[in-house]
Structures are given as structure tokens and as C-alpha cells.
XYZ file of C-alpha atoms in Angstrom:
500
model
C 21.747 7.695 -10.080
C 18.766 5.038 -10.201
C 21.542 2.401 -8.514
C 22.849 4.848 -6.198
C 19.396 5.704 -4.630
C 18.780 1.549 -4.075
C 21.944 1.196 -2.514
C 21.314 4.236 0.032
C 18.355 2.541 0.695
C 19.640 -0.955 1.078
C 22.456 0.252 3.163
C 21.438 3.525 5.874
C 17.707 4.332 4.022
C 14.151 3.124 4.879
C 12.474 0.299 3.281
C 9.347 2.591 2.790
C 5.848 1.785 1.303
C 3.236 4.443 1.061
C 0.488 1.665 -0.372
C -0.078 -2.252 -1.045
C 1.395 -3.363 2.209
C -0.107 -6.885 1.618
C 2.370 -7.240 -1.743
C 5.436 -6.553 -0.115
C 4.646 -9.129 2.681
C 3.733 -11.823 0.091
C 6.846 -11.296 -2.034
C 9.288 -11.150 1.142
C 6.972 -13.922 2.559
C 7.554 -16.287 -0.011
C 11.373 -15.947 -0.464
C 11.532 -16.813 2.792
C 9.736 -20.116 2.807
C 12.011 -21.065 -0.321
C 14.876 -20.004 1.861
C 13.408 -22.173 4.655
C 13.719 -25.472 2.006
C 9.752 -24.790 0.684
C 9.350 -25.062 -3.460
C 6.858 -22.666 -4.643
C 3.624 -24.227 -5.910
C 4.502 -27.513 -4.959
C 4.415 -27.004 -0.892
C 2.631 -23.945 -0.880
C 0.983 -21.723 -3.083
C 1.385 -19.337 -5.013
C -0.367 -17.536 -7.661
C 2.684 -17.752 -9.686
C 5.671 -19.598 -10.791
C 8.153 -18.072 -7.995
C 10.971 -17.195 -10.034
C 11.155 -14.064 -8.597
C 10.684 -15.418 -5.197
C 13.363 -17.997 -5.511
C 16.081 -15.600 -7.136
C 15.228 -13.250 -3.766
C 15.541 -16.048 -1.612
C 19.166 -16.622 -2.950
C 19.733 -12.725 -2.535
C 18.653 -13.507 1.094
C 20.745 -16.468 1.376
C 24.226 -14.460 1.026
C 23.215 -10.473 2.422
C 20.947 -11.203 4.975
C 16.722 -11.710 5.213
C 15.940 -8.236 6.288
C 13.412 -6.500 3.639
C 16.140 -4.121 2.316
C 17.136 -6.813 0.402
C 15.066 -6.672 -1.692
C 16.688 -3.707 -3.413
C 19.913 -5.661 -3.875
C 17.612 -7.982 -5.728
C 16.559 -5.743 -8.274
C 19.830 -4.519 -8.814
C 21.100 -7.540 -9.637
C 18.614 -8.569 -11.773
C 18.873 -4.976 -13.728
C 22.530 -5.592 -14.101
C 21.507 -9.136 -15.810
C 19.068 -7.918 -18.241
C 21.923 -5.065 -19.067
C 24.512 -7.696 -19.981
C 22.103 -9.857 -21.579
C 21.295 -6.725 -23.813
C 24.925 -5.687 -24.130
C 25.332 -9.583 -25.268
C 22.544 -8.993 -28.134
C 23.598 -5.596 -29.446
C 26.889 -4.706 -29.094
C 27.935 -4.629 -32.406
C 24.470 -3.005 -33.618
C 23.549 -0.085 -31.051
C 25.588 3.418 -30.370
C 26.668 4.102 -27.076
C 23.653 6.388 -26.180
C 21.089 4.033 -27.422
C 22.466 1.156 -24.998
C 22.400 3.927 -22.357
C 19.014 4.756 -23.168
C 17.963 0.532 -22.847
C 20.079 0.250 -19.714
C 18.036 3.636 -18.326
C 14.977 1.684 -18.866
C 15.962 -1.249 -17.517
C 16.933 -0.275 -14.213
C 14.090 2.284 -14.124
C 11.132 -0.746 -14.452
C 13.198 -2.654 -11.850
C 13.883 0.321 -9.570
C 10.907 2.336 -9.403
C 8.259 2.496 -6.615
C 5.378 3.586 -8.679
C 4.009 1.245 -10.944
C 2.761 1.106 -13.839
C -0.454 -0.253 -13.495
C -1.394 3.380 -11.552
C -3.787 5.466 -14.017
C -2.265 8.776 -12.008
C 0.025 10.949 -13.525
C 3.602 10.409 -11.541
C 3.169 13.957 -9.717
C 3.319 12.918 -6.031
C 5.412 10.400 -3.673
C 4.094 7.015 -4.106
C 6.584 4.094 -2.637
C 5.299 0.845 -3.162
C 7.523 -2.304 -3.871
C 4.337 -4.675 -5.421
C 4.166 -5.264 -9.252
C 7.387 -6.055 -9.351
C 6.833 -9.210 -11.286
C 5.574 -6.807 -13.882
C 8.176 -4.996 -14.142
C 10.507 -8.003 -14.276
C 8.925 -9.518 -17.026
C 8.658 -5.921 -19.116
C 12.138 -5.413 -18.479
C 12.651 -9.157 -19.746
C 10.889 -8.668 -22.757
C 12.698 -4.887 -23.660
C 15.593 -6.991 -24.085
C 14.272 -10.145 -26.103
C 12.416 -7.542 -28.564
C 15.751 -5.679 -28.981
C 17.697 -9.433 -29.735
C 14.576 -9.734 -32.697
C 15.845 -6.504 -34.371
C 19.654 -7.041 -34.737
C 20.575 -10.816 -36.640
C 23.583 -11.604 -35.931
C 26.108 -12.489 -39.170
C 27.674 -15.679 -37.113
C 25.517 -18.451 -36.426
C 27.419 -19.133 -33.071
C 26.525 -15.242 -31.760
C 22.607 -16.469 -33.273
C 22.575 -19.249 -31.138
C 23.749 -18.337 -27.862
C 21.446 -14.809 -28.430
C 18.650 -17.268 -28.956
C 19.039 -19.269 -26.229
C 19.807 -16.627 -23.772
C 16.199 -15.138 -25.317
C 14.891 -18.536 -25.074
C 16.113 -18.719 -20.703
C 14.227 -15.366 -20.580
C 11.372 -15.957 -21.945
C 11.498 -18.918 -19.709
C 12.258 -16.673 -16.529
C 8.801 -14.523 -17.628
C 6.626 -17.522 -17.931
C 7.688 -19.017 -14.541
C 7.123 -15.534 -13.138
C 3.680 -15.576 -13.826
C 2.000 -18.032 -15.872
C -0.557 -15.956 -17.724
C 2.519 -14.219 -19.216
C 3.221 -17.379 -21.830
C 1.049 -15.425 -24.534
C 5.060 -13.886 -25.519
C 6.291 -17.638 -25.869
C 4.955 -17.473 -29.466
C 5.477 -14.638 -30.297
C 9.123 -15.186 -29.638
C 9.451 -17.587 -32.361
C 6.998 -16.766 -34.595
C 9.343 -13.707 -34.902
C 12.370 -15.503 -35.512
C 10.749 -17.550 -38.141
C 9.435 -14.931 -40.018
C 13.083 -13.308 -40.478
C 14.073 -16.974 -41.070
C 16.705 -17.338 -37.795
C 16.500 -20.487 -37.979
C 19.627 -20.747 -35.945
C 18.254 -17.993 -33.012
C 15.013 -19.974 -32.978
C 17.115 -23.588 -32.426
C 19.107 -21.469 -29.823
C 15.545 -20.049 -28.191
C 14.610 -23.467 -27.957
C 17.296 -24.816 -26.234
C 17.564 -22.405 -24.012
C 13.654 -22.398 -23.092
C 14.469 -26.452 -22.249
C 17.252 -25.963 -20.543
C 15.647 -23.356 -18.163
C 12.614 -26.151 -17.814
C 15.199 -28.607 -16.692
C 16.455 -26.341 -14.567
C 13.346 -24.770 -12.713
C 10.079 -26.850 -13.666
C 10.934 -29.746 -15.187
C 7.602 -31.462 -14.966
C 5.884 -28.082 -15.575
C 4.358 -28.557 -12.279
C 4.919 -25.184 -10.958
C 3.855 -23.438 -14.041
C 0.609 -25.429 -14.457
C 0.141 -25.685 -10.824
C 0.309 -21.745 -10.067
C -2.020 -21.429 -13.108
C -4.625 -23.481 -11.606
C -4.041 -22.006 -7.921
C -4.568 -18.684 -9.417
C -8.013 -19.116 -11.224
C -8.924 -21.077 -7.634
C -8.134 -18.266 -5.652
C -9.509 -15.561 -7.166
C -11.741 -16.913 -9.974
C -11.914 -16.162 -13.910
C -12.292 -12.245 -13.634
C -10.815 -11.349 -16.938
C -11.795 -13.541 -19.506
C -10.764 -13.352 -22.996
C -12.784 -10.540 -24.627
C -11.974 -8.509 -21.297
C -8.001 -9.270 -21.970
C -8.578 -8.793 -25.513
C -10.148 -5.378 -24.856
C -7.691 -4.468 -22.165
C -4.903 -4.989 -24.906
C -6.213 -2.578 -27.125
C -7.203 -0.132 -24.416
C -3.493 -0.708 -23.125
C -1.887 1.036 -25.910
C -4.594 3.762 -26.578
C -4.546 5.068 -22.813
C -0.794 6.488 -23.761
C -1.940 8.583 -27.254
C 1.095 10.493 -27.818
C 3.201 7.935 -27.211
C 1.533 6.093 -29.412
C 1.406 8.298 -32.248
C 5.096 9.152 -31.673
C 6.123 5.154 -32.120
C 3.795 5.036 -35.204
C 5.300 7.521 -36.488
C 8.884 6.425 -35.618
C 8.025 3.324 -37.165
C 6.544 4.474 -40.499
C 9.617 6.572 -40.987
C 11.960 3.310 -40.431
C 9.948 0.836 -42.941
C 10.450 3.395 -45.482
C 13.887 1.117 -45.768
C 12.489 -1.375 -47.874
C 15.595 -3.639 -46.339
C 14.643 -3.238 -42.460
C 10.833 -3.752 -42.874
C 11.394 -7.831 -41.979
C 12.819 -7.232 -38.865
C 10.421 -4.139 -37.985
C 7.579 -6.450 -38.461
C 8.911 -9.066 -36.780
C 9.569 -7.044 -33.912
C 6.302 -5.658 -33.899
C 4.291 -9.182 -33.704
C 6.543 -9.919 -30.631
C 5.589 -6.100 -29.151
C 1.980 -7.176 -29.632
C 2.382 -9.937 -27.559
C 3.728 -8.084 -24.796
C 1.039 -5.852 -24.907
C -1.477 -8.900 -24.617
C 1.329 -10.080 -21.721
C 0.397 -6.249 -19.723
C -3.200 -7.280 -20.238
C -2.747 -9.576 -17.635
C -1.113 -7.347 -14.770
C -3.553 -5.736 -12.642
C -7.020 -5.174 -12.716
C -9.543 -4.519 -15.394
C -9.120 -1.198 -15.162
C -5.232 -0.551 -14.665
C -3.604 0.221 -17.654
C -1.314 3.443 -16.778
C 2.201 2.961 -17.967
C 2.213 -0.277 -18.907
C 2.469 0.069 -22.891
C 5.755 2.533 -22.485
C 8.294 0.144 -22.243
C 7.103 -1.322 -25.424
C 6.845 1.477 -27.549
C 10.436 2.623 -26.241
C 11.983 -0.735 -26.933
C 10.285 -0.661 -30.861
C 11.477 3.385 -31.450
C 14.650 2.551 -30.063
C 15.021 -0.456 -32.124
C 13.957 0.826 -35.042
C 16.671 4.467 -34.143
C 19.307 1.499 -34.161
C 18.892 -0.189 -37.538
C 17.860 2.827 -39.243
C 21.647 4.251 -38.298
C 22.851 0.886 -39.166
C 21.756 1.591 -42.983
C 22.170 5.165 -42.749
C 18.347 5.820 -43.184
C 17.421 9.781 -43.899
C 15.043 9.531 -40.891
C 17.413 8.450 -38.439
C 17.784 11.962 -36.716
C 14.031 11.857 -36.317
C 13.738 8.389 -34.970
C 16.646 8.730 -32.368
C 14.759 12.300 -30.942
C 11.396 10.193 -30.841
C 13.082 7.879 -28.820
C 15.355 10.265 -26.546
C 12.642 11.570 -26.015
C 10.075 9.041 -24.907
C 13.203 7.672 -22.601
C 13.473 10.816 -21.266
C 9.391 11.145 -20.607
C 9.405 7.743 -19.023
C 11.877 7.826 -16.432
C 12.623 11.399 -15.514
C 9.480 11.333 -13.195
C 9.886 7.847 -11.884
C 13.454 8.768 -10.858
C 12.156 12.009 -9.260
C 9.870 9.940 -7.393
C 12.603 7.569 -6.281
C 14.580 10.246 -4.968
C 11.407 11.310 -3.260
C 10.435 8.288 -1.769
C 13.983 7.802 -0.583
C 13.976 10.936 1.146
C 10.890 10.901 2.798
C 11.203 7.526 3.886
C 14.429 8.182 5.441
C 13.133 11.486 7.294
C 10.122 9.884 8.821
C 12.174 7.071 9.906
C 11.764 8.172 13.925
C 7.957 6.923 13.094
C 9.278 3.623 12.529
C 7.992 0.884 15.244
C 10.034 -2.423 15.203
C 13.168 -2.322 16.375
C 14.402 -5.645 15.457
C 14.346 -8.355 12.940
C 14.213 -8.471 9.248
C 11.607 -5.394 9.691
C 14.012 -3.052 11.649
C 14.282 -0.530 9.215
C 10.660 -1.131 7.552
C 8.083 1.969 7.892
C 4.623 1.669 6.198
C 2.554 4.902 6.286
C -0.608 4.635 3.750
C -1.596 7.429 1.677
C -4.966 6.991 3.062
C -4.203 6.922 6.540
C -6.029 9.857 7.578
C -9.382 8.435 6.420
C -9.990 5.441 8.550
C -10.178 5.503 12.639
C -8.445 2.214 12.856
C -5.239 1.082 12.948
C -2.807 0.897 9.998
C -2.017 -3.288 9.179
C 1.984 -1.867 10.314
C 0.698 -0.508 13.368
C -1.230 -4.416 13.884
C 2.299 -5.956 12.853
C 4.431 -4.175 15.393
C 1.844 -4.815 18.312
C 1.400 -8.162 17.270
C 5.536 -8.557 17.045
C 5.466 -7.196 20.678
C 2.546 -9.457 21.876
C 4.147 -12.714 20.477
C 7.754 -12.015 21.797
C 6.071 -11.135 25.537
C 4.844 -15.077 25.339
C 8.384 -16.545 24.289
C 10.444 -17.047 21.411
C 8.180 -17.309 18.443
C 10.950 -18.118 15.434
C 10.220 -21.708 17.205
C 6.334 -21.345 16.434
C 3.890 -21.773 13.026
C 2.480 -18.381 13.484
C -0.144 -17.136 11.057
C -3.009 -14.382 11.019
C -6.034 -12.615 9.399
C -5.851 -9.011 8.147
C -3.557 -9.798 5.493
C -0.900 -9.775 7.698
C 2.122 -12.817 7.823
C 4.108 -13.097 10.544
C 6.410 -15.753 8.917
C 9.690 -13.524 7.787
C 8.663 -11.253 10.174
C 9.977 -13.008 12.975
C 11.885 -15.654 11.120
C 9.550 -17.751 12.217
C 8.909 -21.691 10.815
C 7.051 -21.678 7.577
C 3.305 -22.773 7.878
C 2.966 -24.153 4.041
C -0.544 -25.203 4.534
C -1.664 -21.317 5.210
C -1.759 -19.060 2.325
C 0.144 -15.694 2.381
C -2.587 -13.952 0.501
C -5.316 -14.422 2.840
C -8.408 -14.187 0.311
C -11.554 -16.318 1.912
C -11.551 -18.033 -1.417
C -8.152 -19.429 -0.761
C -8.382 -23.107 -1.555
C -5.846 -23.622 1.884
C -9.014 -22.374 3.683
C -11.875 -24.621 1.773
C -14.591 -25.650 3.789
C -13.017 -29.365 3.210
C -9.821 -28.565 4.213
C -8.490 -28.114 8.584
C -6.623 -26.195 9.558
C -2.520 -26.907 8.806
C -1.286 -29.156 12.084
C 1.849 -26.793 12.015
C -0.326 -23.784 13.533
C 0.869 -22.972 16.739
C -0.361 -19.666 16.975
C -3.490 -17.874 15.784
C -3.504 -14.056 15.941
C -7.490 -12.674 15.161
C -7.935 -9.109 14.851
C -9.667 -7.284 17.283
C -13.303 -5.883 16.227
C -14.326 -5.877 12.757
C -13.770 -9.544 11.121
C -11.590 -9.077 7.692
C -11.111 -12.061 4.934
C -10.493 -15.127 6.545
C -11.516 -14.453 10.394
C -14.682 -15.667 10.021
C -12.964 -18.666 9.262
C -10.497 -19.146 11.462
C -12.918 -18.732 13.914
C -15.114 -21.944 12.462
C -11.858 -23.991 11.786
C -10.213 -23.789 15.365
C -10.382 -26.262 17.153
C -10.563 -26.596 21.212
C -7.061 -27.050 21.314
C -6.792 -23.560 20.720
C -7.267 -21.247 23.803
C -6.938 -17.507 24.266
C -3.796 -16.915 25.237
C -3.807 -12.843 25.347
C -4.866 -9.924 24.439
C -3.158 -7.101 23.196
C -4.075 -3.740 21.439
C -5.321 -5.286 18.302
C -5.072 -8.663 18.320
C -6.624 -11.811 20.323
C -4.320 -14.431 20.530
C -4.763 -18.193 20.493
C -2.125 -20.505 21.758
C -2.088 -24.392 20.942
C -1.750 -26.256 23.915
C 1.366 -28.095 22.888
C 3.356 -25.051 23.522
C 2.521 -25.143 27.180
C 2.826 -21.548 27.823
C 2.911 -20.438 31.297
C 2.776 -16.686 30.918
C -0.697 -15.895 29.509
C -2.065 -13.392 30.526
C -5.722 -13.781 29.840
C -8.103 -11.372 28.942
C -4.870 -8.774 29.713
C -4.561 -5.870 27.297
């Protein structure tokens, strides 16, 4: 069901978003300057590692850049973890408790409400940011299960560990604060003395450095562009206080996964693996702590508390435990709480999206069958940052053919993927003033051709803009809601000044 509503909505559906308008255009945005031949970190930045950009970007290279893409992506990347988790516990897990870890698989890599929202899922809420998020829980669901089940061969311990290793790997290059579940990954092992698993982990963690960092540049680099962008809000007390208010803001499920858990250890022979288990799941938790703000904590502890109930349901019908009826209804049942309303919402979204689609305004390009209508829509007088993209599309294609031209904007808006336009590294696609791309020490990128200002109020990096420009930059036009500045390189013979 989950798939089939993605693929509707890759295929005839709407790519919809109801909030955070600025996160889908940076994650689109930077696949396509890695499709374009950029690296991530290294020729522009980015707060993170770009593993999920770069795996997009591929997903672009074979089906097309347009944003419905992005839903292929997460498919495929659901159906990776699902084998990788198939790979770990097929000998060890009943049919319905692999159905219940591929459910929440897809579900974190499917949904449109995130987990970071404090709101109870009881309204349509489409949004494609956080995805990283939900990547790296989803990651992590499966690397806690491969902790509970040892494998008898060493060969099966190996290649588990190093395939637990590569995604552990995959989560720390997605973003680097999430390396707090790099220890705990072996510290687990150790203590259930897998020596083989942790040899495998290893390996596998080097070979996916080789592969995507192998002078760690992009992991320290996007660590370091990160706390320069947008400074050290969350210390450590604040992250260790979020991680402890994490798993408290979901009481009943937390109770229920005690509970679960007390019932398994009564096993004397599965208490090593519970506990190791449940040092990696407190790692994870201190991993959530770093997604969002202060204040978000929502969801984000379910995944973790299903992956330990349904872990410990697993081994406790391996050894044909008393409890095991018990365990496998706490689980069922926490499943079943989790993603019955995100699925209801996907349907939702889906089907809203797809019946306001007549509101839509691009009609071509990689943003054809985009449609961004904020919740909040109704409470300002100005113009939605959609409603600024289309007229700026519009403005921009009246002057010429601007895929040839380094376009780039204020209001959080990129214009980059947009129109398939050349990438302009030296601009950042989150457009904070603190970006260190727009330093007071640092000119504006020479690949600018084009410089769209908002009309009226001045938002994030206007102001500077405005101060960086140089002469060279004239008003070209004037549109609804932009002002825009052509370099005179391009030569353009039909401005139309001070036109509207």
C-alpha cells in the first residue's frame, strides 16, 4: 500500500508539500549539482555529508530530474534496508515480524509527516524535509535488529557485520552529528563477544570510507560548515537533555517497551544480546537528539522502541520464552500505532495533492507537476515562496534561455534544478545571512549571471546581495515579485526596465 501510493505519485500524482518548502529545494538542489559533476562539501556546501544527495542524484541520472523522483528514491532505498534486514534475520524472525520491520521501514522512508512534529498525526501534512532523519532511523532499525540475532557461521557474521559496518557508514556521511551510533555499534558487538561481526563492521565501515570520503573530508568538512552556518545552538547538556526528553515525550510507548523488555530478560540466556541491543538503542536516541530543533522531539523515539520489542518478540520465540505472546502483541501493536496514521496521511496527502493539482503554476521543467500550498497561507498578505518561483520562472524565460545562466536568489528560493540551470557552487542553497559563502570577506561567486531580489520586504541575505553587487550588475526587469539584475556579459537586448 505504502509503495503503491509513491508510485501513483511518482507516475500521474502531485509532488505536494503543505510546509518546509525551503527543504525540498535544498535536497532536490543539491542532487542536482552532484548530477551536474559538483562533490558535496568539497565544491559547495553542505551542512552534511550528501549521501543522500548523491544516491538521488544517481536516481536522477537514469528516471529523469523532475522532483517526483524523489519518491523513486525512497523506494529504492526502503527496498535496500528490507534486503539488508532480510540478509540479517532470515533464519531468526517469523514471517509477520519481518513484515512488521519491512512496514516500518518503508513507513520512515515514505511518510510526509515527520517525526520531529510535536502534533498528533490528525490532519494532512505533506512535507518531503527530514528525510535524512528518517534515512538514518530506518538505517539504524536494521543494524539494531543484526545486534540481536548472532549468526552460528562466522562467514554469515562477517558479511552481517560489514553490511552493518557500510550502514553505519551511510548514516554518518548523511549527517555528521549522527557518528554518536559508530560506537555504539561495536561496543555492542564486543560485549556479546562477535568478534567476527565486529572485524566484518570494520571492514565494511573502511570500505564505505574508500568508497565515499576517503580523506574524511566531506564528513569533517560538513561538520565544520554546519557549526559555521548556523552556530553551536545545542550544546552538550541541551543534546544530553533532549535525549532523555526524547524518550519520555512518548510515555506509553515507553512503558510498553520496558515492559516488553523486562518480560524478555527474564531468559537468563537472551539478556547479553538484550543489553547489547539496548546500549546501541541508546545511541540512537542520542543520534534523534540531533534532528531538529531544541524543542522537536515528536516521534522520533518510536522507531527505536519498535525495533527493541520486536527484537526482543523474535528471540524470545527463538527459545520458546512464556512471555512471547505478550511481547509479539506489544510489538503488533506499537507497529500498528506507528504507521496506521502516517499511512492515512499518505493517502491523504496523495489525494489532496492530486485534486488541487489545477492550482498548480509551472507548466514545465523538473517542477511541472510540483504544487506548494502552506498550511499557513491564509495568514500572511504576501505571496507564497511557490507563487515567487513560478513568476520568477516566467520572468527569467521572457529574457532568454536561462539553463545557460548562474542564476541565484534571496527568499530561500534556488533557481538551480528549477530550470536546469548551471550550478553556482560558490552560493549556498540554504540562504542563512550567516552563510560563510556570504562572509563579509568573501564576493560574490564570478559564475552569477543573474540576481533575482525580492520585491519589498528584504529577507536573509538581500541585504547582502544588495552590498555585494557590483556595477556590473544592472536592473534588468521587473516582474510581480522580483527585481532582476542582469550581468552585463550576457548582453541582453530585451530588458524591459522598470516594466512590471
Amino acid at each position: 500500500m505504502i509503495s503503491l501510493i509513491a508510485v501513483f505519485s511518482f507516475f500521474v500524482g502531485i509532488f505536494y508539500d503543505t510546509d518546509h518548502f525551503a527543504d525540498t529545494f535544498f535536497i532536490l538542489g543539491a542532487a542536482w549539482r552532484i548530477l551536474e559533476g559538483l562533490r558535496p562539501v568539497i565544491d559547495f556546501g553542505h551542512f552534511y555529508g550528501g549521501f543522500i544527495s548523491e544516491t538521488l542524484s544517481w536516481t536522477m541520472y537514469v528516471f529523469g530530474t523532475h522532483a517526483s523522483v524523489f519518491y523513486l528514491h525512497s523506494i529504492f532505498l526502503g527496498c535496500a534496508l528490507i534486503a539488508c534486514a532480510f540478509l540479517f534475520s532470515r533464519t531468526h524472525m517469523s514471517p509477520l515480524g519481518f513484515s512488521g520491520v519491512a512496514l516500518v521501514i518503508l513507513t520512515l522512508l515514505l511518510t510526509r509527516y515527520p517525526l520531529e512534529f510535536n502534533d498528533q498525526v490528525i490532519r494532512v501534512i505533506s512535507t518531503h524535509s527530514f528525510f535524512y532523519n528518517r534515512f538514518a532511523q530506518a538505517a539504524m532499525f536494521v543494524v539494531t535488529l543484526f545486534v540481536f540475532f548472532k549468526n552460528d557461521r562466522k562467514r554469515r557474521e562477517v558479511f552481517g557485520g560489514g553490511v552493518s559496518g557500510m550502514l553505519v557508514g551511510a548514516v554518518c556521511l548523511t549527517k555528521s552529528t549522527f557518528v554518536l551510533v559508530l560506537p555504539g555499534l561495536f561496543i555492542a558487538l564486543l560485549i556479546m563477544r562477535r568478534w567476527f561481526a565486529a572485524g566484518g563492521a570494520l571492514i565494511g565501515l573502511g570500505l564505505f570510507v574508500l568508497v565515499f570520503d576517503p580523506n574524511l573530508q566531506r564528513f569533517f568538512g560538513s561538520l565544520d560548515y554546519a557549526l559555521a552556518h548556523v552556530g553551536e545552538s545545542n550544546g552538550i547538556m541541551g543534546l544530553i537533555r533532549k535525549s532523555v526528553q526524547i524518550p519520555l515525550y512518548q510515555p506509553v510507548a515507553l512503558c510498553a517497551t520496558l515492559f516488553a523488555v523486562a518480560l524478555c530478560v527474564k531468559d537468563a540466556t537472551i539478556r547479553v544480546p538484550v543489553a547489547s541491543a539496548i546500549i546501541l538503542a541508546g545511541t540512537v536516541v542520542g543520534m534523534t537528539a540531533t534532528m531538529g530543533g531544541n524543542g522537536s522531539l515528536g516521534q522520533l523515539a518510536l522507531p527505536t522502541f519498535i525495533a527493541l520489542c520486536i527484537g526482543c518478540a523474535e528471540l524470545a520465540r527463538k527459545h520458546s520464552a512464556e512471555h512471547e505472546p505478550v511481547i509479539r502483541y506489544i510489538s503488533v501493536i506499537l507497529i500498528l500505532a506507528f504507521a496506521t496514521p502516517h499511512v492515512a496521511n499518505m493517502l491523504g496527502a496523495a489525494a489532496e495533492g492530486y485534486s488541487r493539482k489545477s492550482e498548480r503554476l509551472i507548466e514545465h521543467g523538473p517542477y511541472a507537476r510540483y504544487l506548494s500550498v502552506p498550511e499557513q497561507q491564509g495568514e500572511s498578505s504576501g505571496p507564497t515562496q511557490y507563487e515567487m518561483l513560478a513568476d520568477g520562472i516566467t520572468a527569467l524565460r521572457a529574457l532568454g534561455e536561462p539553463s545557460q545562466w548562474g542564476v541565484v536568489a534571496d527568499s530561500g528560493i534556488t533557481f538551480e534544478h528549477a530550470l536546469l540551470a548551471k550550478p553556482v557552487a560558490g552560493y549556498p542553497l540554504w540562504q542563512r545571512a550567516s552563510a560563510p559563502e556570504l562572509g563579509p570577506d568573501r564576493a560574490l561567486s564570478d559564475d552569477i549571471d543573474i540576481i533575482l531580489l525580492a520585491r519589498g520586504e528584504a529577507f536573509g541575505a538581500t541585504s547582502i546581495l544588495r552590498s555585494k553587487m557590483t556595477d556590473k550588475f544592472t536592473v534588468c526587469t521587473i516582474s510581480n515579485y522580483w527585481e532582476v539584475y542582469a550581468h552585463q556579459r550576457l548582453a541582453l537586448t530585451n530588458c524591459a526596465k522598470g516594466s512590471n
